[in-house]
Coordinates of C-alpha atoms and ligand atoms in Angstrom, one line a residue:
M8 CA -2.6 -49.2 39.4
Q9 CA -5.8 -47.3 40.4
S10 CA -8.9 -48.1 38.4
A11 CA -10.9 -45.4 36.6
A12 CA -13.6 -43.4 38.4
I13 CA -17.2 -44.7 38.4
E14 CA -18.9 -43.3 35.3
Q15 CA -21.4 -40.6 35.7
T16 CA -24.0 -41.6 33.1
P17 CA -25.9 -44.2 35.1
Y18 CA -26.5 -41.7 37.9
I19 CA -28.3 -39.2 35.7
A20 CA -31.4 -41.5 35.4
L21 CA -31.7 -42.2 39.1
D22 CA -34.6 -40.6 40.8
D23 CA -34.2 -38.3 43.8
D24 CA -35.5 -40.9 46.4
A25 CA -33.1 -43.6 45.2
C26 CA -30.3 -41.0 45.5
D27 CA -31.4 -39.9 48.9
A28 CA -31.1 -43.4 50.5
R29 CA -27.7 -44.1 48.8
I30 CA -26.3 -40.6 49.8
R31 CA -27.2 -41.4 53.5
E32 CA -25.5 -44.8 53.2
A33 CA -22.4 -43.3 51.6
K34 CA -22.2 -40.7 54.3
R35 CA -22.5 -43.3 57.0
A36 CA -19.7 -45.4 55.4
L37 CA -17.4 -42.4 55.0
G38 CA -18.0 -41.2 58.6
E39 CA -15.6 -38.5 59.8
R40 CA -13.5 -38.7 56.7
L41 CA -16.2 -36.6 55.0
V42 CA -17.8 -33.2 55.6
I43 CA -20.5 -31.8 53.4
L44 CA -20.9 -28.0 53.3
G45 CA -24.1 -26.6 51.9
H46 CA -24.8 -23.0 50.9
H47 CA -28.3 -21.6 51.7
Y48 CA -29.2 -21.4 48.0
Q49 CA -29.0 -25.2 47.6
R50 CA -32.2 -27.1 46.7
D51 CA -33.8 -29.0 49.6
E52 CA -32.9 -32.5 48.1
V53 CA -29.2 -31.5 48.5
F54 CA -29.4 -29.1 51.4
R55 CA -30.7 -31.8 53.8
H56 CA -27.4 -33.8 53.5
A57 CA -25.2 -30.9 54.5
D58 CA -23.3 -31.3 57.8
Y59 CA -23.0 -27.5 58.0
S60 CA -25.0 -24.9 56.2
G61 CA -24.3 -21.2 56.0
D62 CA -23.3 -18.1 54.1
S63 CA -19.9 -17.7 52.3
L64 CA -18.1 -16.5 55.5
K65 CA -19.5 -19.2 57.8
L66 CA -18.7 -21.9 55.3
S67 CA -15.2 -20.6 54.7
R68 CA -14.6 -20.8 58.4
E69 CA -16.0 -24.4 58.5
A70 CA -13.7 -25.4 55.7
A71 CA -10.7 -23.8 57.4
S72 CA -11.4 -25.6 60.7
S73 CA -12.6 -29.0 59.3
K74 CA -10.5 -32.1 60.1
A75 CA -12.2 -34.2 57.4
E76 CA -10.2 -35.7 54.6
F77 CA -12.9 -34.8 52.0
I78 CA -14.7 -31.5 51.9
V79 CA -17.6 -31.8 49.5
F80 CA -18.9 -28.3 48.8
C81 CA -22.5 -28.0 47.7
G82 CA -22.3 -24.5 46.5
V83 CA -20.4 -22.9 43.5
H84 CA -16.9 -23.0 42.2
F85 CA -15.4 -20.1 44.1
M86 CA -16.6 -21.6 47.4
A87 CA -14.8 -24.9 46.7
E88 CA -11.7 -22.9 45.7
V89 CA -11.8 -21.1 49.0
A90 CA -12.2 -24.4 50.9
D91 CA -9.1 -25.7 49.1
I92 CA -7.1 -22.6 49.8
L93 CA -8.0 -22.5 53.5
S94 CA -7.8 -26.2 54.3
R95 CA -4.7 -28.4 54.9
P96 CA -2.7 -29.5 51.8
D97 CA -3.8 -33.2 52.4
Q98 CA -7.5 -32.4 52.4
V99 CA -9.5 -32.7 49.2
S100 CA -12.0 -30.1 48.2
I101 CA -14.7 -31.3 45.8
L102 CA -17.4 -29.6 43.8
P103 CA -20.1 -32.2 42.8
D104 CA -20.7 -30.5 39.4
L105 CA -17.8 -28.6 37.8
A106 CA -20.3 -26.4 35.8
A107 CA -21.6 -24.8 39.0
G108 CA -19.9 -21.4 38.6
C109 CA -21.1 -17.9 39.5
S110 CA -22.0 -15.6 36.7
M111 CA -21.2 -12.6 38.7
A112 CA -17.7 -14.0 39.6
D113 CA -17.2 -14.4 35.8
M114 CA -17.7 -10.7 35.2
A115 CA -14.2 -10.0 36.4
N116 CA -11.0 -11.7 35.3
L117 CA -7.4 -11.3 36.0
A118 CA -6.5 -9.8 32.6
K119 CA -9.1 -7.1 32.9
V120 CA -8.3 -6.3 36.5
Q121 CA -4.6 -6.0 35.6
R122 CA -5.5 -3.7 32.8
A123 CA -7.6 -1.5 35.1
W124 CA -4.6 -1.4 37.5
Q125 CA -2.3 -0.3 34.7
E126 CA -4.8 2.3 33.4
L127 CA -5.2 3.7 36.9
A128 CA -1.5 4.1 37.1
Q129 CA -1.7 6.7 34.3
V130 CA -3.6 8.9 36.8
L131 CA -2.4 7.9 40.2
D132 CA -0.1 5.4 42.0
P133 CA -2.4 2.5 42.7
D134 CA 0.1 0.6 44.9
E135 CA 0.3 3.7 47.1
Q136 CA -3.3 5.0 46.8
V137 CA -5.7 2.1 46.0
T138 CA -6.6 -1.0 48.1
P139 CA -8.0 -3.7 45.8
V140 CA -10.9 -5.5 47.4
T141 CA -12.5 -8.5 45.8
Y142 CA -15.8 -10.0 46.8
I143 CA -15.4 -13.6 47.7
N144 CA -17.5 -14.3 44.6
S145 CA -14.4 -14.2 42.4
A146 CA -11.8 -16.6 41.0
A147 CA -8.8 -17.5 43.1
D148 CA -6.4 -15.6 40.8
L149 CA -8.3 -12.3 41.6
K150 CA -7.9 -13.1 45.3
A151 CA -4.2 -13.7 44.6
F152 CA -4.1 -10.3 42.9
C153 CA -5.5 -8.7 46.0
G154 CA -3.0 -10.6 48.2
E155 CA -0.1 -9.4 46.0
H156 CA -1.2 -5.8 46.0
G157 CA -1.9 -5.3 49.7
G158 CA -5.6 -6.0 49.2
I159 CA -8.2 -8.2 50.8
V160 CA -11.3 -10.3 50.2
C161 CA -14.8 -9.5 51.6
T162 CA -18.1 -11.3 51.9
S163 CA -21.6 -9.8 52.3
T164 CA -21.2 -10.2 56.1
N165 CA -18.0 -8.4 56.6
A166 CA -17.9 -5.9 53.7
Q167 CA -18.0 -2.8 56.1
H168 CA -15.2 -4.1 58.3
V169 CA -13.2 -4.9 55.3
L170 CA -13.7 -1.5 53.7
E171 CA -12.8 0.2 57.0
W172 CA -9.6 -1.8 57.1
S173 CA -9.0 -0.9 53.4
F174 CA -9.4 2.8 53.9
R175 CA -6.9 2.6 56.8
Q176 CA -4.3 1.3 54.3
R177 CA -4.9 3.6 51.4
E178 CA -7.2 6.5 50.4
K179 CA -9.2 4.7 47.6
V180 CA -10.7 1.3 47.0
L181 CA -11.0 -0.7 43.7
F182 CA -13.9 -3.0 44.4
F183 CA -14.8 -6.0 42.2
P184 CA -16.8 -7.7 40.8
D185 CA -20.1 -6.6 42.4
Q186 CA -20.8 -2.9 42.1
H187 CA -24.0 -3.2 44.3
L188 CA -22.3 -4.7 47.4
G189 CA -19.6 -2.0 47.0
R190 CA -22.1 0.9 46.6
N191 CA -24.5 -0.3 49.3
T192 CA -21.7 -0.8 51.8
G193 CA -19.9 2.4 50.9
Y194 CA -23.1 4.5 51.2
K195 CA -23.9 3.0 54.6
M196 CA -20.4 4.1 55.7
G197 CA -21.2 7.7 54.6
I198 CA -19.4 7.8 51.2
P199 CA -21.5 10.0 48.9
L200 CA -22.8 8.5 45.7
D201 CA -20.8 10.9 43.5
Q202 CA -17.6 9.6 45.1
M203 CA -18.3 6.1 43.9
V204 CA -17.8 5.7 40.2
V205 CA -18.4 2.6 38.0
W206 CA -15.5 1.1 36.1
D207 CA -16.8 -0.2 32.8
F208 CA -14.2 -2.9 32.1
D209 CA -15.1 -2.9 28.3
Q210 CA -14.0 0.7 27.9
P211 CA -10.5 2.4 28.0
M212 CA -9.9 3.9 31.4
G213 CA -13.1 2.3 32.6
G214 CA -15.0 5.0 30.7
L215 CA -14.0 7.5 33.3
S216 CA -12.3 10.9 33.1
E217 CA -9.1 11.6 35.0
E218 CA -11.0 13.9 37.2
Q219 CA -13.6 11.3 38.1
I220 CA -10.9 8.9 39.1
R221 CA -9.0 11.5 41.2
K222 CA -12.3 12.5 43.0
A223 CA -13.5 8.9 43.6
K224 CA -13.2 7.2 47.0
M225 CA -14.5 3.9 45.5
I226 CA -14.1 2.6 42.0
L227 CA -16.8 -0.1 41.5
W228 CA -16.4 -2.8 38.9
K229 CA -19.4 -3.0 36.6
G230 CA -20.5 -6.5 37.7
F231 CA -23.7 -7.7 39.2
C232 CA -25.7 -10.8 40.2
S233 CA -28.5 -11.5 37.7
V234 CA -30.6 -13.2 40.4
H235 CA -30.6 -10.1 42.7
Q236 CA -31.2 -7.7 39.8
M237 CA -34.7 -9.2 39.5
F238 CA -35.8 -7.4 42.6
Q239 CA -37.3 -4.0 41.9
P240 CA -38.4 -1.0 44.1
E241 CA -41.9 -1.4 42.7
H242 CA -42.1 -4.9 44.2
I243 CA -41.5 -3.3 47.6
D244 CA -44.1 -0.5 47.0
R245 CA -46.8 -3.1 46.0
F246 CA -46.1 -5.1 49.1
K247 CA -46.2 -2.1 51.3
E248 CA -49.5 -1.0 49.9
K249 CA -51.0 -4.4 50.7
Y250 CA -49.2 -5.0 54.0
P251 CA -48.2 -1.6 55.5
E252 CA -46.9 -3.4 58.7
G253 CA -44.8 -5.8 56.7
K254 CA -41.0 -5.7 56.9
I255 CA -38.5 -5.8 54.0
I256 CA -35.2 -7.6 54.1
S257 CA -32.7 -7.8 51.2
H258 CA -29.3 -9.2 50.2
P259 CA -26.7 -6.4 49.5
E260 CA -26.2 -7.7 46.0
S261 CA -29.6 -6.1 45.3
S262 CA -29.7 -2.6 43.7
F263 CA -29.2 0.6 45.7
E264 CA -32.9 1.5 45.3
V265 CA -34.0 -1.8 46.7
C266 CA -31.6 -1.7 49.6
Q267 CA -32.6 1.9 50.4
K268 CA -36.3 0.8 50.6
S269 CA -35.4 -2.2 52.8
D270 CA -35.7 -2.2 56.6
Y271 CA -32.8 -4.7 56.8
V272 CA -29.9 -5.6 54.5
G273 CA -27.5 -8.4 55.0
S274 CA -26.0 -11.8 54.1
T275 CA -28.0 -15.0 53.6
E276 CA -27.2 -16.1 57.2
Y277 CA -28.2 -12.6 58.5
I278 CA -31.5 -12.8 56.6
I279 CA -32.4 -16.2 58.1
K280 CA -31.4 -15.2 61.6
T281 CA -33.3 -11.9 61.5
I282 CA -36.5 -13.6 60.4
R283 CA -36.1 -16.5 62.8
D284 CA -35.6 -14.1 65.7
S285 CA -38.6 -11.9 64.7
E286 CA -41.9 -11.9 66.7
P287 CA -44.6 -14.5 65.8
G288 CA -47.1 -13.0 63.3
T289 CA -44.5 -10.9 61.5
R290 CA -44.8 -10.6 57.7
W291 CA -41.6 -10.4 55.6
L292 CA -40.8 -9.6 52.0
V293 CA -37.4 -11.1 51.2
G294 CA -35.0 -10.2 48.4
T295 CA -32.7 -13.1 47.9
E296 CA -32.7 -16.5 46.2
L297 CA -35.8 -18.6 45.9
N298 CA -34.7 -21.9 47.5
L299 CA -33.7 -20.0 50.7
V300 CA -36.9 -18.0 50.8
N301 CA -39.1 -21.1 50.2
R302 CA -37.4 -23.0 53.1
L303 CA -37.8 -20.0 55.4
H304 CA -41.4 -19.7 54.4
D305 CA -42.1 -23.4 55.3
E306 CA -40.1 -23.2 58.5
C307 CA -41.7 -20.0 59.8
R308 CA -45.3 -20.9 59.0
A309 CA -45.6 -22.7 62.3
D310 CA -44.8 -19.5 64.2
G311 CA -47.5 -17.7 62.2
K312 CA -44.8 -15.7 60.3
N313 CA -45.4 -15.0 56.6
V314 CA -42.5 -15.0 54.3
H315 CA -42.9 -13.6 50.8
F316 CA -40.5 -13.8 47.9
M317 CA -39.7 -10.3 46.5
S318 CA -40.0 -11.0 42.7
P319 CA -43.3 -12.0 41.0
T320 CA -41.2 -14.2 38.6
V321 CA -39.4 -17.3 39.7
C322 CA -35.7 -16.6 39.9
M323 CA -33.3 -19.2 41.2
C324 CA -29.5 -19.2 41.0
S325 CA -29.2 -21.6 38.1
T326 CA -25.6 -22.5 38.8
M327 CA -26.3 -23.3 42.5
F328 CA -29.1 -25.5 41.1
R329 CA -26.6 -27.6 39.1
I330 CA -25.7 -29.4 42.3
D331 CA -28.3 -32.2 42.4
P332 CA -28.6 -35.4 44.4
Q333 CA -27.4 -37.4 41.4
H334 CA -24.1 -35.5 41.2
L335 CA -23.7 -35.6 45.0
L336 CA -24.2 -39.3 45.0
W337 CA -21.8 -39.9 42.2
T338 CA -19.2 -37.9 44.0
L339 CA -19.7 -39.8 47.3
E340 CA -19.7 -43.3 45.8
N341 CA -16.4 -42.5 44.0
L342 CA -15.0 -41.5 47.4
L343 CA -16.1 -44.8 48.8
E344 CA -14.1 -46.5 46.0
G345 CA -11.1 -44.3 46.9
R346 CA -11.3 -42.2 43.8
P347 CA -12.0 -38.5 44.4
V348 CA -13.7 -36.9 41.4
N349 CA -14.1 -33.2 40.6
Q350 CA -11.4 -32.1 43.0
I351 CA -10.8 -28.3 43.0
K352 CA -7.1 -27.6 43.4
V353 CA -5.7 -24.1 43.2
P354 CA -2.1 -23.9 42.1
E355 CA 0.2 -23.4 45.1
K356 CA 1.7 -20.0 44.2
E357 CA -1.8 -18.5 43.5
A358 CA -3.2 -20.2 46.6
G359 CA -0.5 -18.7 48.8
L360 CA -1.3 -15.1 47.7
A361 CA -5.0 -15.7 47.8
R362 CA -4.6 -17.1 51.3
D363 CA -2.9 -13.9 52.4
A364 CA -6.0 -11.9 51.2
L365 CA -8.4 -14.3 52.8
E366 CA -6.5 -14.4 56.1
R367 CA -6.6 -10.6 56.2
M368 CA -10.3 -10.8 55.8
L369 CA -10.7 -13.4 58.5
E370 CA -8.7 -11.2 60.9
V371 CA -10.9 -8.2 60.4
S372 CA -14.2 -10.1 60.4
P373 CA -16.5 -9.8 63.4
Ligands
13P7 P1 -23.8 -15.0 51.2 O1 -22.4 -15.0 51.5 O2 -24.6 -13.9 51.8 O3 -24.4 -16.3 51.4 O4 -23.9 -14.7 49.6 C1 -23.4 -15.5 48.6 C2 -24.0 -15.3 47.3 O5 -23.5 -15.8 46.3 C3 -25.2 -14.5 47.3 O6 -25.6 -14.4 46.0
SF4_8 FE1 -23.4 -15.9 42.0 FE2 -25.7 -14.5 42.0 FE3 -25.7 -17.2 42.1 FE4 -24.8 -15.8 44.2 S1 -26.9 -15.9 43.4 S2 -23.8 -17.6 43.3 S3 -23.8 -14.1 43.1 S4 -25.0 -15.9 40.4

């Protein structure tokens, strides 16, 4: 009989340095049986242990192609779900702290999306006229909903390619959960703002009239990322007054006004690459999570580049921050004992449909 997992409590009191040495040792011992994936928003003490880092799309691809027995995802819950869905059945996807969710992903759930679909059916035929598109920041059952209804998943990197594909299938898109990524991408593609309506999931018919629904090209779920809502157009104006030559780069989860005032808009990987590739001496104002911006700031200082954080208040993704060295170490030492803890396993029926929507996304991605 297999013995119980190592208890977590003693790990909580360990300091980061003690964890660091033991994480390295556990990684050495597990060798190729283990891969650690780290999202760019992870704190440094965790990020440094990642075998691969990236945005959601890049890490999904790493998970899909990894041969490792254990995929430890230093990110948030939906990322570990995607790793489970795209990896082989015998691979184990692990999230070091199960409380690491995504508050934006939680703004849509299957019951509310199904209700929206039924309500839309009072005005039009959604299965003929609407492609459901879910941002990858969503639970697996919503990806499965998209898989079942001829829809697709997108990330911040491929949203435009995904929307182009979606409009080739059907005339309208229901986009959830992030209204901002939907609006910013739709507008870039030439869809006027008045053809993008917001579906308020707490109101009957999303709070929309039949005419608004019939006229809309995109129906945007009323979800948002609280971290990216901290960035305001005034922050950009103040920076520009002080540094007229400075450049602005933002993540598309930021508001329409912020993205309109930005010189560049793109995923976390895009933000890093754009600043890394810029001329020495360039000054940047960056609208995305603080851990990423601080790391870029330190890295680019040597090239004489200045990287500023967009908000005057400290705003980190508190759920990404839940992954700490203590949880990572606890996870790895359990693997050394042959007892995977915090495995993320999506039920097979749901995983199959979600995989259909994810594979459509991978096919249309650049
Ligand atoms: P990226 O895919 O751009 O890394 O975005 C993920 C995310 O959660 C941003 O808030
Ligand atoms: Fe979710 Fe926002 Fe955190 Fe990204 S930054 S994981 S969207 S809460």
